[in-house]
mmCIF file of C-alpha atoms in Angstrom:
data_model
loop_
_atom_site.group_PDB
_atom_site.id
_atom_site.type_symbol
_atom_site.label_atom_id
_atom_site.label_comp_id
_atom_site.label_asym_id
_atom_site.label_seq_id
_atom_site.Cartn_x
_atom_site.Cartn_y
_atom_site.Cartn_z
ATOM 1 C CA UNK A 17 0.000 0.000 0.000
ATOM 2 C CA UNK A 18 2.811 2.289 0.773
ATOM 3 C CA UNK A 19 4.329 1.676 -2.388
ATOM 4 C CA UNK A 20 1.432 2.869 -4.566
ATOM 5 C CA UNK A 21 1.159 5.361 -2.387
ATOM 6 C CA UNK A 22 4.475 6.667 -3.613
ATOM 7 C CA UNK A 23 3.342 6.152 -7.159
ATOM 8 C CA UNK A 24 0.594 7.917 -7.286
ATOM 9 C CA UNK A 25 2.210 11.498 -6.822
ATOM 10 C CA UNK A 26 4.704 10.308 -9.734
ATOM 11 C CA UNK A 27 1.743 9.373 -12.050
ATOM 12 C CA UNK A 28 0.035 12.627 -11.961
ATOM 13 C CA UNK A 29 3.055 14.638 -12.342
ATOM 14 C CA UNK A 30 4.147 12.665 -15.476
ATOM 15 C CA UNK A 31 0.426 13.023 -16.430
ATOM 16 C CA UNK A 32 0.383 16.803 -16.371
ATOM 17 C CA UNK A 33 3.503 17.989 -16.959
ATOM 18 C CA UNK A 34 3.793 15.141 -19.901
ATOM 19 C CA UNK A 35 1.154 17.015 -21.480
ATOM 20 C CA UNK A 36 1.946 20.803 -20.566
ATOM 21 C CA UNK A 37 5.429 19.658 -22.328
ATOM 22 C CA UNK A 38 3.832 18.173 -25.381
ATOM 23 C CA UNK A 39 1.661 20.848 -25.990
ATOM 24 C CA UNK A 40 4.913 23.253 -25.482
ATOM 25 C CA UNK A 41 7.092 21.311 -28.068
ATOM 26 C CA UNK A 42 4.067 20.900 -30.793
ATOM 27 C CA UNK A 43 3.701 24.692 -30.160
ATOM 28 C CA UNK A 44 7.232 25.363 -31.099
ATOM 29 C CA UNK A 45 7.499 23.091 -33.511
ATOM 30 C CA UNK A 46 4.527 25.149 -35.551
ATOM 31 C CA UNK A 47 6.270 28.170 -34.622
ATOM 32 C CA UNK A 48 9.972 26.810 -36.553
ATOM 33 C CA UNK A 49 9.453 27.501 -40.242
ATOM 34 C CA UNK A 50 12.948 25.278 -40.241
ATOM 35 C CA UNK A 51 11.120 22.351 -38.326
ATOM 36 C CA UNK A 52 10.808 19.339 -40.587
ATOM 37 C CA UNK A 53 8.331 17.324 -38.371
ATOM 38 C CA UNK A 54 4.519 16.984 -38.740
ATOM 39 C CA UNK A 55 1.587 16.518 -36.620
ATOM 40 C CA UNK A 56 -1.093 14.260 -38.358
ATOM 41 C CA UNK A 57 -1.840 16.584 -41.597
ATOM 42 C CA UNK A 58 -0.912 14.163 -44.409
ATOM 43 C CA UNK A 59 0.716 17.205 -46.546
ATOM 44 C CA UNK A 60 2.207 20.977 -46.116
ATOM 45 C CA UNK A 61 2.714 23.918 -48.240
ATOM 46 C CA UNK A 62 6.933 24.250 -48.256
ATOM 47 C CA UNK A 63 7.305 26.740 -51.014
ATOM 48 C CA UNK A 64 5.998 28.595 -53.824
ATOM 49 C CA UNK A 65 2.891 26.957 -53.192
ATOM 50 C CA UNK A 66 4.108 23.325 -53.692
ATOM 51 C CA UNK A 67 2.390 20.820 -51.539
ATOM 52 C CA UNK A 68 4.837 19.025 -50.275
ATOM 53 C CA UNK A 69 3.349 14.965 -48.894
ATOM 54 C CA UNK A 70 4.334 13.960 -45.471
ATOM 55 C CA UNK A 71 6.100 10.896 -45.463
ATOM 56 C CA UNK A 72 5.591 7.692 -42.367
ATOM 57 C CA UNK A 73 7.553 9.100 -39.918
ATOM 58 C CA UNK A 74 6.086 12.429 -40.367
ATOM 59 C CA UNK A 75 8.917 14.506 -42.035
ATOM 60 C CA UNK A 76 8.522 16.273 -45.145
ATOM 61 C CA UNK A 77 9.297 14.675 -48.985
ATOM 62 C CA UNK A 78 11.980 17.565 -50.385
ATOM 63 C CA UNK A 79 9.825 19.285 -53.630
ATOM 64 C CA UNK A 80 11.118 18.012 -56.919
ATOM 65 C CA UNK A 81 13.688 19.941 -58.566
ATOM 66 C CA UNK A 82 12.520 23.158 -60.463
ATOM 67 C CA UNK A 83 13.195 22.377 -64.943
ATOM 68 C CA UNK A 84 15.098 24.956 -65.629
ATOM 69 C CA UNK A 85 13.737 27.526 -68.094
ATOM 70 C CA UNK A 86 14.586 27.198 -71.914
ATOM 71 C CA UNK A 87 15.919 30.298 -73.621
ATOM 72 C CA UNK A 88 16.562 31.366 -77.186
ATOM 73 C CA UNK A 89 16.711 35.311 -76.829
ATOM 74 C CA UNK A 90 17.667 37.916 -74.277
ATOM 75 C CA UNK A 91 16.401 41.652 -74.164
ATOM 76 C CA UNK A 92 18.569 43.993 -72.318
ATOM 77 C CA UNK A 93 17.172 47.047 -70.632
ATOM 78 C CA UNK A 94 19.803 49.283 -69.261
ATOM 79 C CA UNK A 95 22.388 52.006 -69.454
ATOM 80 C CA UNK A 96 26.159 52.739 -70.620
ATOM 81 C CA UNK A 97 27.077 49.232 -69.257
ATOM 82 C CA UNK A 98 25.301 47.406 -71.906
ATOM 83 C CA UNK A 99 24.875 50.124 -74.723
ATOM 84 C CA UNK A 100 25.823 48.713 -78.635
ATOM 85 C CA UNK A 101 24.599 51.809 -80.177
ATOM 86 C CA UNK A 102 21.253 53.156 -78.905
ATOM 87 C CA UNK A 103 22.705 56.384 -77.447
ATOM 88 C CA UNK A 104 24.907 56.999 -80.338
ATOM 89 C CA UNK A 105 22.014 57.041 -82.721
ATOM 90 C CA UNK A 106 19.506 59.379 -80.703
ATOM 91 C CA UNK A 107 22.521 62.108 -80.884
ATOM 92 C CA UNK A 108 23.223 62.024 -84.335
ATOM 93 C CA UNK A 109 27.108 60.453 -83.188
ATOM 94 C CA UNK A 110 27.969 63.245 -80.532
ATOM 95 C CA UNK A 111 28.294 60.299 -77.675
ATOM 96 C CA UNK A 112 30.248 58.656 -76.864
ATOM 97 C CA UNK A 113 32.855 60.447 -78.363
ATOM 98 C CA UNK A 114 34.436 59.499 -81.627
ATOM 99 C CA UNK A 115 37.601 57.608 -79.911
ATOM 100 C CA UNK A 116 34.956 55.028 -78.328
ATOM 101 C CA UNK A 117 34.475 51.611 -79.983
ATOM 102 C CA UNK A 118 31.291 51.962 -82.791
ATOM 103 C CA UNK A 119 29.052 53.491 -80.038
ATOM 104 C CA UNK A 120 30.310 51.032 -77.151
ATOM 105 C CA UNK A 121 31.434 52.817 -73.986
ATOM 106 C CA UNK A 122 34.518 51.422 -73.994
ATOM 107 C CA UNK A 123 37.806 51.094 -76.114
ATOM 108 C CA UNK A 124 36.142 48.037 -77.569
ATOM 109 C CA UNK A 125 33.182 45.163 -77.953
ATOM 110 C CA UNK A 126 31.410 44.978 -74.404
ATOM 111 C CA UNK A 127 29.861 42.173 -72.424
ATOM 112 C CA UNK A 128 26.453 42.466 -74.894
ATOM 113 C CA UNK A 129 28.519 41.532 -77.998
ATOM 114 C CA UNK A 130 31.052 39.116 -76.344
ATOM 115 C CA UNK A 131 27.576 36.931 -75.268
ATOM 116 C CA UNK A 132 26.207 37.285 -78.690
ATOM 117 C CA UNK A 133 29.335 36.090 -79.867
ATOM 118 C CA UNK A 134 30.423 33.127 -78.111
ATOM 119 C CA UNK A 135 27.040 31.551 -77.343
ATOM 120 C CA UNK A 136 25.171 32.317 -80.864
ATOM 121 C CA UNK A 137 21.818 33.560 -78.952
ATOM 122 C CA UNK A 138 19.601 36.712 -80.144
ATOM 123 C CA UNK A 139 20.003 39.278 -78.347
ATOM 124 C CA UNK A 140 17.672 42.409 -78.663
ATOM 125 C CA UNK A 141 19.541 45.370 -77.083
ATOM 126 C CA UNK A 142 17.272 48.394 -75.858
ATOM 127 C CA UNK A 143 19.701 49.959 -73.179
ATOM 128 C CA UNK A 144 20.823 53.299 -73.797
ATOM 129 C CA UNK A 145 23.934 54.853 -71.779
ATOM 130 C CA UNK A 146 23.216 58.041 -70.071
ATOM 131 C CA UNK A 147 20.041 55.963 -69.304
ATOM 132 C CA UNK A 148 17.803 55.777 -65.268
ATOM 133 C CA UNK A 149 15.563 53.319 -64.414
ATOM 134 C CA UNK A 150 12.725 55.756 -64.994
ATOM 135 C CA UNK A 151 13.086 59.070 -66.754
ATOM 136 C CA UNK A 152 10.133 60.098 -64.767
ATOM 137 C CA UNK A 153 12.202 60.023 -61.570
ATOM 138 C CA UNK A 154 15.736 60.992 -63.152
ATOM 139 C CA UNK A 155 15.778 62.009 -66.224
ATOM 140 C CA UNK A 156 18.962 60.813 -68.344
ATOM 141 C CA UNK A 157 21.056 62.314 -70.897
ATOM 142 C CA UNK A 158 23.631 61.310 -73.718
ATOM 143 C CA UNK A 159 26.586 62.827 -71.998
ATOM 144 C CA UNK A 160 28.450 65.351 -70.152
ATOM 145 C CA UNK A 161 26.861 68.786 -71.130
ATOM 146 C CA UNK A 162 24.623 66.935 -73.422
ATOM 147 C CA UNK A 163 20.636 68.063 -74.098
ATOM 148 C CA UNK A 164 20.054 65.251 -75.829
ATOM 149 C CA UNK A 165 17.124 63.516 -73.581
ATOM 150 C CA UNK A 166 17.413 59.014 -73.418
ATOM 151 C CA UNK A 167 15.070 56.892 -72.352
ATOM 152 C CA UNK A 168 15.373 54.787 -69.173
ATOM 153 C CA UNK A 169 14.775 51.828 -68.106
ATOM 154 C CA UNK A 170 11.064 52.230 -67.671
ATOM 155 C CA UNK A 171 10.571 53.614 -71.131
ATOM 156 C CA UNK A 172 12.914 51.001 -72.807
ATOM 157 C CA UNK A 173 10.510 48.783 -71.664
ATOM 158 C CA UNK A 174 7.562 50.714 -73.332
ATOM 159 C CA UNK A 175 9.690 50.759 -76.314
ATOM 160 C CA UNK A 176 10.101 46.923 -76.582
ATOM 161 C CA UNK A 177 6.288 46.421 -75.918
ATOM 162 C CA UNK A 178 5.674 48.543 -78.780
ATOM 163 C CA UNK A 179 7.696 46.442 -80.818
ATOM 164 C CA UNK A 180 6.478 43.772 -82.692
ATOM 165 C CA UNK A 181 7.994 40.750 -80.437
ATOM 166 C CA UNK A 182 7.730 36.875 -81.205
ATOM 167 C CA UNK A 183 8.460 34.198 -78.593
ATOM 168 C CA UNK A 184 8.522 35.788 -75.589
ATOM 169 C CA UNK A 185 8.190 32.856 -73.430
ATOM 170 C CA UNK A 186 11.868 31.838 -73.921
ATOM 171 C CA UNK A 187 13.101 35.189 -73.603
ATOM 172 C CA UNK A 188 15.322 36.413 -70.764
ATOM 173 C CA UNK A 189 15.064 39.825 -70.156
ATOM 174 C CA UNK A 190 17.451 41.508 -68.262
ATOM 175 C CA UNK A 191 16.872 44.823 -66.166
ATOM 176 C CA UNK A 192 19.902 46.560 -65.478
ATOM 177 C CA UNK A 193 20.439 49.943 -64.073
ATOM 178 C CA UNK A 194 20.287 52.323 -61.294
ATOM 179 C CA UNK A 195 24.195 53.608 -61.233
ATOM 180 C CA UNK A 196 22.897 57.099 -63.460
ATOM 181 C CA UNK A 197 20.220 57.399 -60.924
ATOM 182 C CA UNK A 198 22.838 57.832 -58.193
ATOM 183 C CA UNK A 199 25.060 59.797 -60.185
ATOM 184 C CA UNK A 200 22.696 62.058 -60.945
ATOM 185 C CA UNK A 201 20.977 62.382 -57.459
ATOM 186 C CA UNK A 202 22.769 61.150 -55.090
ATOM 187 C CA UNK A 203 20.088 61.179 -52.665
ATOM 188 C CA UNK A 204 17.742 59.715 -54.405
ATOM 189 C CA UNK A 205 15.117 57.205 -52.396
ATOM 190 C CA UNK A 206 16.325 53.455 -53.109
ATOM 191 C CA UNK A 207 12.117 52.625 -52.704
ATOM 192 C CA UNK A 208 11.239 55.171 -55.313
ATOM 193 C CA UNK A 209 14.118 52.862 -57.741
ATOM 194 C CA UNK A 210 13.161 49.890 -56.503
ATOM 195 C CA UNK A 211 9.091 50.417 -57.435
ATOM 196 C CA UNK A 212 9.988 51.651 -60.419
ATOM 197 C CA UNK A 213 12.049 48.624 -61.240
ATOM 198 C CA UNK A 214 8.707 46.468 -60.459
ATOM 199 C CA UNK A 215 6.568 48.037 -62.230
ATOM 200 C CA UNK A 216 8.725 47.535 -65.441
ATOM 201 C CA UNK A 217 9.025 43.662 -63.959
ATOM 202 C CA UNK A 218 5.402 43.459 -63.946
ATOM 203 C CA UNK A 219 4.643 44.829 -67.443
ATOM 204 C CA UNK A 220 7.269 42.627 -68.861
ATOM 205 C CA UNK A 221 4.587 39.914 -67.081
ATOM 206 C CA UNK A 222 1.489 41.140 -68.013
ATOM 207 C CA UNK A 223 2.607 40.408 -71.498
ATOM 208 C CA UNK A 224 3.709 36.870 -71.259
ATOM 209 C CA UNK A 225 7.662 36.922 -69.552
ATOM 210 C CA UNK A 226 8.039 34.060 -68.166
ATOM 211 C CA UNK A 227 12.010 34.611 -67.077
ATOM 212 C CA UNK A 228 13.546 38.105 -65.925
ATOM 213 C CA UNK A 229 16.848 39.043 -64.359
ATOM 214 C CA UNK A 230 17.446 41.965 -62.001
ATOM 215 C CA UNK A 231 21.419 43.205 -61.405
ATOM 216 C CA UNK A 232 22.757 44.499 -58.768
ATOM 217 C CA UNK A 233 25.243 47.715 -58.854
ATOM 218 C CA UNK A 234 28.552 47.154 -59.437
ATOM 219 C CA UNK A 235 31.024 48.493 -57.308
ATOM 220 C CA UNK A 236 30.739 52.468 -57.815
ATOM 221 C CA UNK A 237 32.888 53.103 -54.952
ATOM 222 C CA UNK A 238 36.244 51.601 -56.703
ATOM 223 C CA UNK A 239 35.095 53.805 -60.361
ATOM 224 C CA UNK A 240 37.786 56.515 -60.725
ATOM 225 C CA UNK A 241 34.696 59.186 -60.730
ATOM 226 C CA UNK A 242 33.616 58.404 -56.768
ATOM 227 C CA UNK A 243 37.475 57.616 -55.943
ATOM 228 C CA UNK A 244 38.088 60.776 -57.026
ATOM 229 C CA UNK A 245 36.213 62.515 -53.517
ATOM 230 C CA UNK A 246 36.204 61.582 -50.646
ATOM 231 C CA UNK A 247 32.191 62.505 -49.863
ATOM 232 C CA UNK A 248 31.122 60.823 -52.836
ATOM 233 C CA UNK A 249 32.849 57.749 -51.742
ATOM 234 C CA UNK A 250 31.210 57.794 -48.213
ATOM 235 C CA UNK A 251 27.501 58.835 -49.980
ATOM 236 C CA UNK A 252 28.201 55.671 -52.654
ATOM 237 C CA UNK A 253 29.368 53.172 -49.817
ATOM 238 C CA UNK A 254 26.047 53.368 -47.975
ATOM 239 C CA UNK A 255 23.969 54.036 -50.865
ATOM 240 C CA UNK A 256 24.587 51.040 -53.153
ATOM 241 C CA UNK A 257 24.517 48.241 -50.283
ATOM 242 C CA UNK A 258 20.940 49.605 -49.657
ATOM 243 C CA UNK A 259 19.995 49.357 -53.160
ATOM 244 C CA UNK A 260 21.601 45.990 -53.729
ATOM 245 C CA UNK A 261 19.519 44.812 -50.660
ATOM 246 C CA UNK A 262 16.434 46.238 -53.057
ATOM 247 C CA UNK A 263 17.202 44.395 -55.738
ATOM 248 C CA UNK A 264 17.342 41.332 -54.398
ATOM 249 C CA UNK A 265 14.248 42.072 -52.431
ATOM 250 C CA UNK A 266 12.327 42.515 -55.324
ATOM 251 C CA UNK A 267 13.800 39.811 -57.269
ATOM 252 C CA UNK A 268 12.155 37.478 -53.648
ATOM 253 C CA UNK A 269 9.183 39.618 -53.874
ATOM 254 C CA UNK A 270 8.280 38.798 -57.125
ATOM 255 C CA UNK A 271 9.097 34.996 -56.948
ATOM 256 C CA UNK A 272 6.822 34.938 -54.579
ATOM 257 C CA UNK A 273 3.776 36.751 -56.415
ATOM 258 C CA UNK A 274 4.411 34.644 -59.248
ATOM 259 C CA UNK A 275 5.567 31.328 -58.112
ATOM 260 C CA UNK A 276 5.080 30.362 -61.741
ATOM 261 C CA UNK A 277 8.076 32.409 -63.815
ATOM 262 C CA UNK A 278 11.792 32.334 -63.474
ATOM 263 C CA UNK A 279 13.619 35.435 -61.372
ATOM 264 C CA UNK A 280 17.183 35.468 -60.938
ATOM 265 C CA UNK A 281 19.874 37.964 -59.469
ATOM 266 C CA UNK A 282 22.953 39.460 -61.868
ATOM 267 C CA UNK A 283 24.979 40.225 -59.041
ATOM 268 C CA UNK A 284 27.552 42.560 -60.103
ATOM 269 C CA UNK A 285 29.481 43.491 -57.487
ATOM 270 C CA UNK A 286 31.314 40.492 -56.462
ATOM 271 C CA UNK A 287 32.207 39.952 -60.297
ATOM 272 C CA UNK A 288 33.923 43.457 -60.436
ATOM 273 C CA UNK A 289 35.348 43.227 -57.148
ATOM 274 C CA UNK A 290 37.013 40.269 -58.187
ATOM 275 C CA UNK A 291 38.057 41.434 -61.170
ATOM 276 C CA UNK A 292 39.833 44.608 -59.401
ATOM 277 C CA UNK A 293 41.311 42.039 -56.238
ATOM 278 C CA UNK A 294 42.836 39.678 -58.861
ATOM 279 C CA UNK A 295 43.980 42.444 -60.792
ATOM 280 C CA UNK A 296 47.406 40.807 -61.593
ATOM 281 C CA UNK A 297 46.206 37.384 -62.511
ATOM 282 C CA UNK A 298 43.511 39.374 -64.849
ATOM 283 C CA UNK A 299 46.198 41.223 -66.504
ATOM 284 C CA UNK A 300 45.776 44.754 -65.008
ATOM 285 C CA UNK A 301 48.093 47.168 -63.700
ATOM 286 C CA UNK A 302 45.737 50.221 -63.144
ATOM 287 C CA UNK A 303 42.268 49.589 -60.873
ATOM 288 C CA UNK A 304 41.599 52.826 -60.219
ATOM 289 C CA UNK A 305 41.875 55.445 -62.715
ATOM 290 C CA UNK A 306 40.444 55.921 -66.222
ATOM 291 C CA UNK A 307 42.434 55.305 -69.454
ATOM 292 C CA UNK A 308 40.504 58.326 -70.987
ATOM 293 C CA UNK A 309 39.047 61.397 -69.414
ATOM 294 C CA UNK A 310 35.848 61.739 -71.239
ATOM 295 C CA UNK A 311 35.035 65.394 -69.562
ATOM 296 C CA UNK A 312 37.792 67.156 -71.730
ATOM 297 C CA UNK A 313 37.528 64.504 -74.450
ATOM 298 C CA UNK A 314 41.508 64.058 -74.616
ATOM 299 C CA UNK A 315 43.552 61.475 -76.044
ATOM 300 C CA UNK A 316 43.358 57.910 -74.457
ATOM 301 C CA UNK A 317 46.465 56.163 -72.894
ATOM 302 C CA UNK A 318 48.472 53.987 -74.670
ATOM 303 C CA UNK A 319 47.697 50.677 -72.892
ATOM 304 C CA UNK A 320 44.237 50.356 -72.155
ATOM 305 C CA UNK A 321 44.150 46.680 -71.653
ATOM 306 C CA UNK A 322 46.430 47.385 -68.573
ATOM 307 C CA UNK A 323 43.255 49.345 -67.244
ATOM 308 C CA UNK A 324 39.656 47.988 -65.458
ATOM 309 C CA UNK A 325 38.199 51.361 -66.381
ATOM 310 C CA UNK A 326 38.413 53.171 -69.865
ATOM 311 C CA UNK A 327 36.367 56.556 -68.656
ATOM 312 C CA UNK A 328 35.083 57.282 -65.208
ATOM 313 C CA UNK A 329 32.777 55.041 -65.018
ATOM 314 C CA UNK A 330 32.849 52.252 -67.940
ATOM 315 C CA UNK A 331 35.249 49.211 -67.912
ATOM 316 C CA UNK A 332 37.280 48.351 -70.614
ATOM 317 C CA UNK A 333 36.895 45.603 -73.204
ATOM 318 C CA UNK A 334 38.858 43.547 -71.413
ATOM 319 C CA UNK A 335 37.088 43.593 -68.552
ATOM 320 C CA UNK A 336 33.967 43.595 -70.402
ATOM 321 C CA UNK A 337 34.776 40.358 -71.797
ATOM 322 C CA UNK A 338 35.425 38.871 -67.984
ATOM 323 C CA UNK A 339 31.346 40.100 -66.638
ATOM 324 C CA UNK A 340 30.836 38.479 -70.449
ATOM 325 C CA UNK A 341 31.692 35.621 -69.064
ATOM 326 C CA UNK A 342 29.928 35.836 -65.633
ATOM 327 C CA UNK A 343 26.635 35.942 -67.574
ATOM 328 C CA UNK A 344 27.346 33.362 -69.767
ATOM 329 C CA UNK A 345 28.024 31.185 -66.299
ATOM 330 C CA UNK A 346 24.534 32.621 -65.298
ATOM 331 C CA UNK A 347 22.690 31.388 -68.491
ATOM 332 C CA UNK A 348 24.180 28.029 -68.113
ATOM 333 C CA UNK A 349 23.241 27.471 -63.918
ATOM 334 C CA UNK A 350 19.692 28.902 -64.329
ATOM 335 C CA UNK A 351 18.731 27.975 -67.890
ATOM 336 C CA UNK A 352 18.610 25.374 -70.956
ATOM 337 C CA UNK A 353 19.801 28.095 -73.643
ATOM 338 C CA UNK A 354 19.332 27.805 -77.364
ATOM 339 C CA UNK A 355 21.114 29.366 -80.106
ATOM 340 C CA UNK A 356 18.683 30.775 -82.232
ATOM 341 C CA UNK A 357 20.010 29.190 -85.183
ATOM 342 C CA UNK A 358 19.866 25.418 -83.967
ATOM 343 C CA UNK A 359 16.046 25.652 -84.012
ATOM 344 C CA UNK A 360 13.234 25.077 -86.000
ATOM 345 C CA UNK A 361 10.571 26.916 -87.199
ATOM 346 C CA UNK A 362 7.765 26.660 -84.881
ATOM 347 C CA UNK A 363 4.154 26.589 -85.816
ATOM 348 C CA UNK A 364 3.075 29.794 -86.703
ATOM 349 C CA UNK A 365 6.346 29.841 -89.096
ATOM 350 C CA UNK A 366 7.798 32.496 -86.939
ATOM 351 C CA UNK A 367 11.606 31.534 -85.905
ATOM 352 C CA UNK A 368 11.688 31.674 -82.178
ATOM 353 C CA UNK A 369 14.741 34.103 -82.568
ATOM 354 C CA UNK A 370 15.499 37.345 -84.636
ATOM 355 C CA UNK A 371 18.360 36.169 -87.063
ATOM 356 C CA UNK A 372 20.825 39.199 -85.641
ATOM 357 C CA UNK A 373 23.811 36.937 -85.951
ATOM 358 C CA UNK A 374 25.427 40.134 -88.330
ATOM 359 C CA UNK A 375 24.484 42.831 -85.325
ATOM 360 C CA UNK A 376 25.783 40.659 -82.344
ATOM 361 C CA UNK A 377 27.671 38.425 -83.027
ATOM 362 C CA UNK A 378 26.511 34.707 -83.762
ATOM 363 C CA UNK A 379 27.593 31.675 -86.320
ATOM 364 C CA UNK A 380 28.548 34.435 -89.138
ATOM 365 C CA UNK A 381 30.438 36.133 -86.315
ATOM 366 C CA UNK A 382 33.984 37.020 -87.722
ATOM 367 C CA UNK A 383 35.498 39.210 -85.169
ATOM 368 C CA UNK A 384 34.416 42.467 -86.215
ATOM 369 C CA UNK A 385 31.481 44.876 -84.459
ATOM 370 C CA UNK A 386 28.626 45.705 -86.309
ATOM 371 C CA UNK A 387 28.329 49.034 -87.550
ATOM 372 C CA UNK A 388 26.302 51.518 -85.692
ATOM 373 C CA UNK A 389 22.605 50.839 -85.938
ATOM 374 C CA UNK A 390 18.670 52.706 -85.550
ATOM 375 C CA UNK A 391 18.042 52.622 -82.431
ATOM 376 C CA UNK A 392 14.708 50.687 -82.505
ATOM 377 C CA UNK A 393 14.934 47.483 -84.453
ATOM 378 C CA UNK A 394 11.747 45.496 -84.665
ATOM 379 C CA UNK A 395 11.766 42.494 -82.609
ATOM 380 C CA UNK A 396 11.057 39.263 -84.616
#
């Protein structure tokens, strides 16, 4: 008798407390987004609105793998970075000046034409240097001095769905800006970029994009035009983390709304940084100051592939050709890409890319830029 009598004390305290801790670690366990155990539901929502089955011992099945998008064409959207021409054109060949490469800012082909030429995929090239992501917040120009008014980002994107434009579903588009708006207002509000950079997302969507790409900034605070002051460098080195944190954001933000289409980051400034760290195993012996000083339009230097940057701002061909081949590593993690002129005609007889191989490179390519072209060219 005495012994149950010692029992009984023990029983109800497992009882109760048994429970109160049960209850405790279920709680928590709801609480944990990270928690891979189960109650009794026989599935759970994990991610982009993939049901995910709960397997016998109640943790969760993995979701499949995502297929990776197929792409045939790319559509750039940006500024001096990515420019073959565009600005060029709209001035009547005032900028760049006449010792840049055929409209390129640069001593040479950049990143848009070493793509075109070494993977053989369309690329439709709406970015205009001097360009913002919205001329309705900043309002770009062709140049130093210049009056000559170019569209950004925002209206590039108007252009292109103006255009007449074929299979957009395998079509990248790429969105990258945002350095002109910073240059040109330093204190400008990295929300009011960041909507606008949505909104140009989301109109790309309404139409039918199925893949986009955001980029980052690259690293303004190593170009020799914020080196060059020491209160531009502290404004730039707060200013383009916040942004960068934007970008990526948005590029979340969006996945989320439309758990159905691709979105990817471009992130710039680890490519550049890299470039400018491994300077000497990349072949340069000046990081930090321009080849050519664009403002008084004098004489380049003598060695420019010695230099990361041929003006205050733009790289050189040389290292356009190494972010040339940070997007090519891009296209080949994220997506199944297809030179336009390995397909087939599909069934409305319209070839699922523009045959540009003579503007950007392509199987024709034979080492030489194309000469400067219109800047709208109707999108096949």
């Amino acid at each position: 008798m005495r012994f149950f009598t010692l029992l009984l004390p023990l029983f109800f305290a497992t009882l109760c407390y048994g429970s109160l801790f049960g209850s405790i670690r279920s709680g928590l366990s709801r609480l944990n987004p990270f928690s891979s155990r189960r109650d009794s539901a026989s599935e759970v929502i994990v991610s982009n609105g993939y049901r995910a089955p709960v397997m016998n011992k109640g943790y969760i099945r993995p979701p499949p793998p995502r297929p990776r998008p197929v792409i045939s064409n790319v559509v750039v959207f940006g500024d001096s970075h990515s420019d073959t021409g565009n600005t060029r054109a709209i001035s009547k060949n005032r900028s760049p000046p006449p010792h840049y490469f055929q409209g390129r800012y640069s001593n040479g082909p950049n990143w848009v034409d070493y793509v075109g030429k070494n993977l053989g995929i369309a690329i439709k090239n709406f970015a205009y240097g001097g360009g913002t992501v919205d001329s309705s917040l900043n309002q770009g120009i062709a140049g130093y001095g210049s009056k000559v008014k170019v569209p950004g980002i925002a209206q590039q994107v108007d252009l292109f769905l103006n255009t007449t434009y074929g299979n957009i579903q395998n079509t990248l588009f790429l969105l990258c800006g945002g350095s002109n708006d910073y240059f040109m207002n330093a204190t400008v509000e990295a929300n009011d970029i960041q909507n606008a950079m949505r909104d140009s997302a989301e109109a790309l969507l309404k139409k039918g994009a199925t893949s986009i790409a955001l980029c980052t900034l690259p690293p303004l605070t190593a170009t020799p035009m914020i080196k060059s002051t020491w209160i531009k460098r502290l404004i730039f080195r707060f200013a383009e983390p916040v942004y960068n944190y934007r970008v990526r954001q948005l590029v979340s933000e969006l996945q989320i709304r439309h758990p159905d289409r691709y979105f990817i980051t471009w992130d710039l400034g680890p490519i550049l940084s890299n470039i400018i760290q491994n300077a000497k195993e990349n072949g340069f012996t000046n990081t930090y100051q321009a080849c050519v000083d664009e403002k008084n339009n004098s004489p380049p230097c003598k060695n420019p592939d010695e230099y990361v940057y041929w003006d205050s701002i733009n790289p050189t061909t040389r290292t356009h050709k190494l972010i040339a081949e940070s997007f090519q590593a891009l296209l080949k993690n994220n997506f199944v890409y297809r030179p336009y002129y390995n397909q087939q005609y599909n069934g409305n007889n319209q070839r699922p890319g523009p045959p540009m191989e003579q503007q950007y490179g392509g199987p024709r390519f034979n080492g030489k830029m194309p000469p400067n072209r219109p800047p709208y060219v109707q999108y096949a």
